CSV table of C-alpha atoms in Angstrom, one decimal:
chain,number,residue,atom,x,y,z
A,17,UNK,CA,18.2,36.0,3.1
A,18,UNK,CA,18.8,37.9,-0.4
A,19,UNK,CA,22.2,36.0,-0.6
A,20,UNK,CA,20.6,32.3,-0.1
A,21,UNK,CA,17.6,33.3,-2.3
A,22,UNK,CA,19.9,34.0,-5.3
A,23,UNK,CA,22.0,30.8,-4.7
A,24,UNK,CA,18.8,28.6,-4.7
A,25,UNK,CA,18.3,30.7,-8.2
A,26,UNK,CA,20.9,30.5,-9.6
A,27,UNK,CA,21.3,26.5,-8.4
A,28,UNK,CA,17.8,25.6,-9.8
A,29,UNK,CA,18.3,27.6,-13.4
A,30,UNK,CA,21.7,25.5,-13.6
A,31,UNK,CA,19.4,22.5,-13.9
A,32,UNK,CA,17.4,23.5,-16.6
A,33,UNK,CA,16.6,21.6,-19.5
A,34,UNK,CA,14.5,22.0,-22.7
A,35,UNK,CA,12.6,19.7,-22.6
A,36,UNK,CA,10.8,20.5,-18.9
A,37,UNK,CA,7.8,22.1,-20.6
A,38,UNK,CA,7.7,20.3,-24.4
A,39,UNK,CA,5.0,18.5,-23.7
A,40,UNK,CA,4.3,19.8,-20.1
A,41,UNK,CA,0.5,21.6,-19.8
A,42,UNK,CA,1.7,24.8,-17.8
A,43,UNK,CA,-1.3,25.8,-15.5
A,44,UNK,CA,-2.1,29.2,-13.9
A,45,UNK,CA,-2.7,30.4,-10.6
A,46,UNK,CA,-6.3,29.4,-10.3
A,47,UNK,CA,-5.7,26.3,-11.5
A,48,UNK,CA,-2.9,25.7,-8.6
A,49,UNK,CA,-5.9,26.9,-6.3
A,50,UNK,CA,-3.1,29.5,-5.5
A,51,UNK,CA,-4.7,31.9,-2.7
A,52,UNK,CA,-1.2,33.6,-2.1
A,53,UNK,CA,2.5,34.0,-3.8
A,54,UNK,CA,5.0,36.7,-2.3
A,55,UNK,CA,8.6,36.5,-1.5
A,56,UNK,CA,7.3,35.4,1.9
A,57,UNK,CA,4.7,33.0,1.0
A,58,UNK,CA,2.7,30.2,-1.4
A,59,UNK,CA,-0.4,28.9,-0.3
A,60,UNK,CA,-2.8,27.1,-1.6
A,61,UNK,CA,-6.2,24.8,-1.6
A,62,UNK,CA,-6.7,22.3,-4.5
A,63,UNK,CA,-8.4,19.2,-5.4
A,64,UNK,CA,-6.5,16.0,-7.1
A,65,UNK,CA,-7.7,12.4,-7.4
A,66,UNK,CA,-10.2,13.4,-5.2
A,67,UNK,CA,-8.0,14.2,-2.8
A,68,UNK,CA,-8.5,18.2,-1.4
A,69,UNK,CA,-5.1,19.4,-0.4
A,70,UNK,CA,-4.0,22.3,1.4
A,71,UNK,CA,-0.6,23.5,0.9
A,72,UNK,CA,1.3,26.4,2.6
A,73,UNK,CA,4.7,27.2,2.9
A,74,UNK,CA,5.7,30.8,5.2
A,75,UNK,CA,8.9,32.6,5.9
A,76,UNK,CA,8.8,33.1,9.9
A,77,UNK,CA,12.1,35.0,9.7
A,78,UNK,CA,15.1,34.9,7.0
A,79,UNK,CA,16.3,31.6,7.5
A,80,UNK,CA,13.4,29.9,9.1
A,81,UNK,CA,10.5,28.6,7.3
A,82,UNK,CA,7.2,26.6,8.3
A,83,UNK,CA,5.7,24.0,6.1
A,84,UNK,CA,2.1,22.6,6.0
A,85,UNK,CA,0.1,20.2,3.9
A,86,UNK,CA,-3.2,19.0,4.7
A,87,UNK,CA,-4.9,16.1,2.5
A,88,UNK,CA,-8.2,14.7,3.4
A,89,UNK,CA,-8.0,16.6,6.6
A,90,UNK,CA,-4.5,15.1,7.7
A,91,UNK,CA,-1.9,17.4,8.5
A,92,UNK,CA,1.6,17.2,8.8
A,93,UNK,CA,3.9,20.5,9.7
A,94,UNK,CA,7.8,21.1,9.5
A,95,UNK,CA,9.6,23.9,10.7
A,96,UNK,CA,12.7,24.3,8.8
A,97,UNK,CA,16.3,26.5,10.1
A,98,UNK,CA,18.3,27.2,7.0
A,99,UNK,CA,20.9,29.0,9.8
A,100,UNK,CA,21.6,26.1,11.8
A,101,UNK,CA,20.4,23.2,9.4
A,102,UNK,CA,17.5,21.8,11.7
A,103,UNK,CA,14.4,20.1,10.9
A,104,UNK,CA,11.5,19.6,13.4
A,105,UNK,CA,8.5,18.0,11.9
A,106,UNK,CA,5.0,17.1,13.2
A,107,UNK,CA,3.2,14.2,11.4
A,108,UNK,CA,0.1,14.2,14.2
A,109,UNK,CA,0.9,10.2,14.1
A,110,UNK,CA,-1.1,10.2,10.3
A,111,UNK,CA,-0.2,7.7,7.8
A,112,UNK,CA,-0.7,8.4,4.3
A,113,UNK,CA,-1.9,6.0,1.8
A,114,UNK,CA,-0.4,5.4,-1.6
A,115,UNK,CA,-3.0,7.2,-3.4
A,116,UNK,CA,-2.8,10.2,-1.1
A,117,UNK,CA,1.0,10.2,-1.9
A,118,UNK,CA,0.5,10.1,-5.6
A,119,UNK,CA,-1.5,12.8,-5.3
A,120,UNK,CA,0.9,15.4,-3.1
A,121,UNK,CA,3.5,14.2,-6.0
A,122,UNK,CA,1.2,15.8,-8.8
A,123,UNK,CA,0.6,18.6,-7.1
A,124,UNK,CA,4.3,18.9,-6.7
A,125,UNK,CA,4.9,18.8,-10.4
A,126,UNK,CA,2.3,20.7,-11.1
A,127,UNK,CA,3.5,23.4,-8.8
A,128,UNK,CA,7.5,23.2,-10.8
A,129,UNK,CA,5.7,23.3,-13.9
A,130,UNK,CA,3.9,26.3,-13.2
A,131,UNK,CA,7.2,28.3,-11.3
A,132,UNK,CA,9.1,27.2,-14.1
A,133,UNK,CA,6.9,29.1,-16.8
A,134,UNK,CA,6.2,32.0,-14.8
A,135,UNK,CA,9.9,32.7,-13.1
A,136,UNK,CA,12.3,30.8,-15.6
A,137,UNK,CA,13.5,28.7,-12.6
A,138,UNK,CA,14.5,31.6,-10.4
A,139,UNK,CA,12.3,30.3,-7.0
A,140,UNK,CA,12.8,31.5,-3.7
A,141,UNK,CA,13.9,29.9,-0.7
A,142,UNK,CA,10.3,29.5,0.3
A,143,UNK,CA,8.9,27.5,-3.0
A,144,UNK,CA,12.6,25.0,-3.1
A,145,UNK,CA,11.6,24.1,0.5
A,146,UNK,CA,7.9,23.3,0.1
A,147,UNK,CA,8.9,21.4,-3.3
A,148,UNK,CA,11.5,19.6,-1.1
A,149,UNK,CA,9.6,18.4,1.5
A,150,UNK,CA,7.1,17.7,-0.2
A,151,UNK,CA,8.4,15.1,-2.2
A,152,UNK,CA,10.1,13.7,0.7
A,153,UNK,CA,6.5,12.9,2.3
A,154,UNK,CA,5.5,11.4,-0.8
A,155,UNK,CA,8.4,9.0,-0.5
A,156,UNK,CA,7.8,7.4,2.8
A,157,UNK,CA,7.8,3.4,3.4
A,158,UNK,CA,4.2,2.2,2.9
A,159,UNK,CA,2.2,2.7,6.3
A,160,UNK,CA,5.2,4.9,7.7
A,161,UNK,CA,3.6,6.9,10.5
A,162,UNK,CA,4.7,10.2,10.6
A,163,UNK,CA,5.2,11.4,14.3
A,164,UNK,CA,7.1,14.4,16.1
A,165,UNK,CA,10.6,14.7,15.1
A,166,UNK,CA,13.5,16.9,15.7
A,167,UNK,CA,16.3,16.4,12.7
A,168,UNK,CA,19.7,18.1,13.4
A,169,UNK,CA,22.2,17.9,10.5
A,170,UNK,CA,25.7,17.5,11.0
A,171,UNK,CA,29.0,17.5,8.8
A,172,UNK,CA,30.1,13.7,8.7
A,173,UNK,CA,33.8,12.9,9.0
A,174,UNK,CA,34.1,9.1,9.3
A,175,UNK,CA,34.5,7.9,5.8
A,176,UNK,CA,31.1,6.5,5.4
A,177,UNK,CA,31.4,4.2,7.8
A,178,UNK,CA,28.7,4.7,10.4
A,179,UNK,CA,25.1,4.3,9.5
A,180,UNK,CA,23.7,7.4,9.8
A,181,UNK,CA,25.8,9.6,8.0
A,182,UNK,CA,24.6,13.3,9.1
A,183,UNK,CA,24.9,14.9,5.0
A,184,UNK,CA,27.8,12.8,3.4
A,185,UNK,CA,28.2,13.8,-0.7
A,186,UNK,CA,28.3,11.2,-3.2
A,187,UNK,CA,28.9,11.4,-6.5
A,188,UNK,CA,27.7,9.2,-9.7
A,189,UNK,CA,29.6,6.3,-11.1
A,190,UNK,CA,31.4,5.7,-8.0
A,191,UNK,CA,30.7,2.6,-5.8
A,192,UNK,CA,29.9,3.4,-2.3
A,193,UNK,CA,28.1,0.7,0.2
A,194,UNK,CA,24.1,0.7,1.1
A,195,UNK,CA,24.0,0.1,4.7
A,196,UNK,CA,20.8,-0.4,6.6
A,197,UNK,CA,18.7,-3.2,8.2
A,198,UNK,CA,15.6,-4.7,8.3
A,199,UNK,CA,13.5,-8.1,9.3
A,200,UNK,CA,16.4,-10.0,8.4
A,201,UNK,CA,19.6,-8.3,9.7
A,202,UNK,CA,22.4,-5.5,8.8
A,203,UNK,CA,23.4,-5.2,5.1
A,204,UNK,CA,26.0,-4.0,3.5
A,205,UNK,CA,25.5,-3.8,-0.4
A,206,UNK,CA,28.1,-2.3,-3.0
A,207,UNK,CA,26.0,0.2,-5.0
A,208,UNK,CA,27.0,1.8,-8.1
A,209,UNK,CA,25.8,5.7,-8.1
A,210,UNK,CA,23.4,6.2,-10.0
A,211,UNK,CA,22.5,3.2,-11.3
A,212,UNK,CA,19.4,1.6,-12.1
A,213,UNK,CA,18.1,-1.4,-9.8
A,214,UNK,CA,15.0,-1.9,-11.7
A,215,UNK,CA,11.8,0.4,-12.7
A,216,UNK,CA,11.0,3.5,-10.4
A,217,UNK,CA,14.7,2.8,-9.0
A,218,UNK,CA,16.7,4.5,-11.3
A,219,UNK,CA,19.4,7.2,-9.9
A,220,UNK,CA,20.6,5.2,-7.0
A,221,UNK,CA,21.7,7.4,-4.3
A,222,UNK,CA,19.3,10.2,-5.6
A,223,UNK,CA,16.9,12.2,-3.0
A,224,UNK,CA,13.9,11.6,-4.3
A,225,UNK,CA,12.1,9.5,-6.4
A,226,UNK,CA,13.5,7.3,-9.4
A,227,UNK,CA,15.4,10.0,-11.5
A,228,UNK,CA,13.6,13.2,-11.2
A,229,UNK,CA,10.0,14.0,-10.6
A,230,UNK,CA,10.3,17.5,-11.4
A,231,UNK,CA,13.5,19.9,-12.5
A,232,UNK,CA,14.6,21.1,-9.5
A,233,UNK,CA,17.7,19.7,-8.2
A,234,UNK,CA,18.1,17.3,-5.8
A,235,UNK,CA,21.1,16.3,-3.2
A,236,UNK,CA,22.8,12.5,-3.7
A,237,UNK,CA,23.7,11.5,-1.0
A,238,UNK,CA,25.1,8.2,1.4
A,239,UNK,CA,21.5,8.0,3.5
A,240,UNK,CA,19.6,8.4,0.8
A,241,UNK,CA,21.4,5.8,-1.5
A,242,UNK,CA,20.8,3.6,2.0
A,243,UNK,CA,17.3,3.9,1.9
A,244,UNK,CA,16.5,3.5,-1.9
A,245,UNK,CA,18.8,0.3,-1.3
A,246,UNK,CA,17.0,-0.7,1.3
A,247,UNK,CA,13.2,-0.2,-0.7
A,248,UNK,CA,14.7,-1.8,-3.1
A,249,UNK,CA,15.6,-5.0,-1.8
A,250,UNK,CA,12.6,-4.8,0.4
A,251,UNK,CA,10.2,-4.0,-2.6
A,252,UNK,CA,8.9,-1.2,0.1
A,253,UNK,CA,7.2,1.2,-3.0
A,254,UNK,CA,5.0,-1.9,-3.8
A,255,UNK,CA,2.4,-1.2,-0.9
A,256,UNK,CA,1.6,-3.8,2.2
A,257,UNK,CA,3.0,-3.6,5.3
A,258,UNK,CA,6.8,-2.2,5.8
A,259,UNK,CA,8.5,-2.5,9.0
A,260,UNK,CA,12.1,-2.6,7.9
A,261,UNK,CA,12.8,0.9,5.3
A,262,UNK,CA,11.4,3.7,8.2
A,263,UNK,CA,14.3,4.3,9.9
A,264,UNK,CA,16.5,4.9,6.8
A,265,UNK,CA,13.7,7.2,5.9
A,266,UNK,CA,13.9,9.4,8.7
A,267,UNK,CA,17.9,9.4,8.6
A,268,UNK,CA,17.1,11.4,4.8
A,269,UNK,CA,15.5,14.1,5.9
A,270,UNK,CA,17.9,16.8,6.4
A,271,UNK,CA,20.0,15.5,3.6
A,272,UNK,CA,16.9,16.3,1.0
A,273,UNK,CA,16.0,19.4,2.8
A,274,UNK,CA,19.7,20.5,3.2
A,275,UNK,CA,21.6,18.8,0.7
A,276,UNK,CA,21.3,20.6,-2.2
A,277,UNK,CA,22.8,23.8,-0.3
A,278,UNK,CA,25.6,21.3,1.2
A,279,UNK,CA,26.8,20.8,-2.4
A,280,UNK,CA,25.7,17.5,-2.5
A,281,UNK,CA,24.4,17.3,-6.7
A,282,UNK,CA,26.1,14.5,-7.5
């Protein structure tokens, strides 16, 4: 566990840049509603934009963590195992509104600013896991239903030919085929990794919103590129019914959580 903590600390510290906190108001633990913070947990409760949010991450063992986010009495839980790179998500069939997703992103930014100021970027696996899942959940397609899901990450060796590539790293400024399906059929679009498609769709292929909500590193992978392009073409971030990109969102789950540790950093 200590080795994994050290790896994450080095990775995150390497991605810090001087402008991160220049204009930010650094919160203290009380403003975060932080109730418990130690090497095995990070727990709190806060009200943001009229949403009540409870957040919790606990280490069940050296490489196994449980994350719970409850917003307005809607609860999502994930069990993450870094040893075998498996992920179990139970969303209790909830649907998050766009406002609730924005509140989760706002909380994630507040937590990241707090950690950057208090720990100079050397955050623990508990905290990194919490922030990774918060960003993933907050980027779900409109009207996406969170069900029970089990994901086991695999290494792809098929030269980007399959739709679900497990975790396949991609590099900025290279061209990769984004493959997805929607109500119009199957598609394969040639995309430059890291390019900007339109507003809020910069950094195509990055696992996370646009070019980075927070200072923590994120993965650049094929599944995330597929989801980015599907969402871009179908205007999934604009609200309304979205039946098109839910499967691409599902396929990107392991990329969000395990991609950075795999070395998929663009």
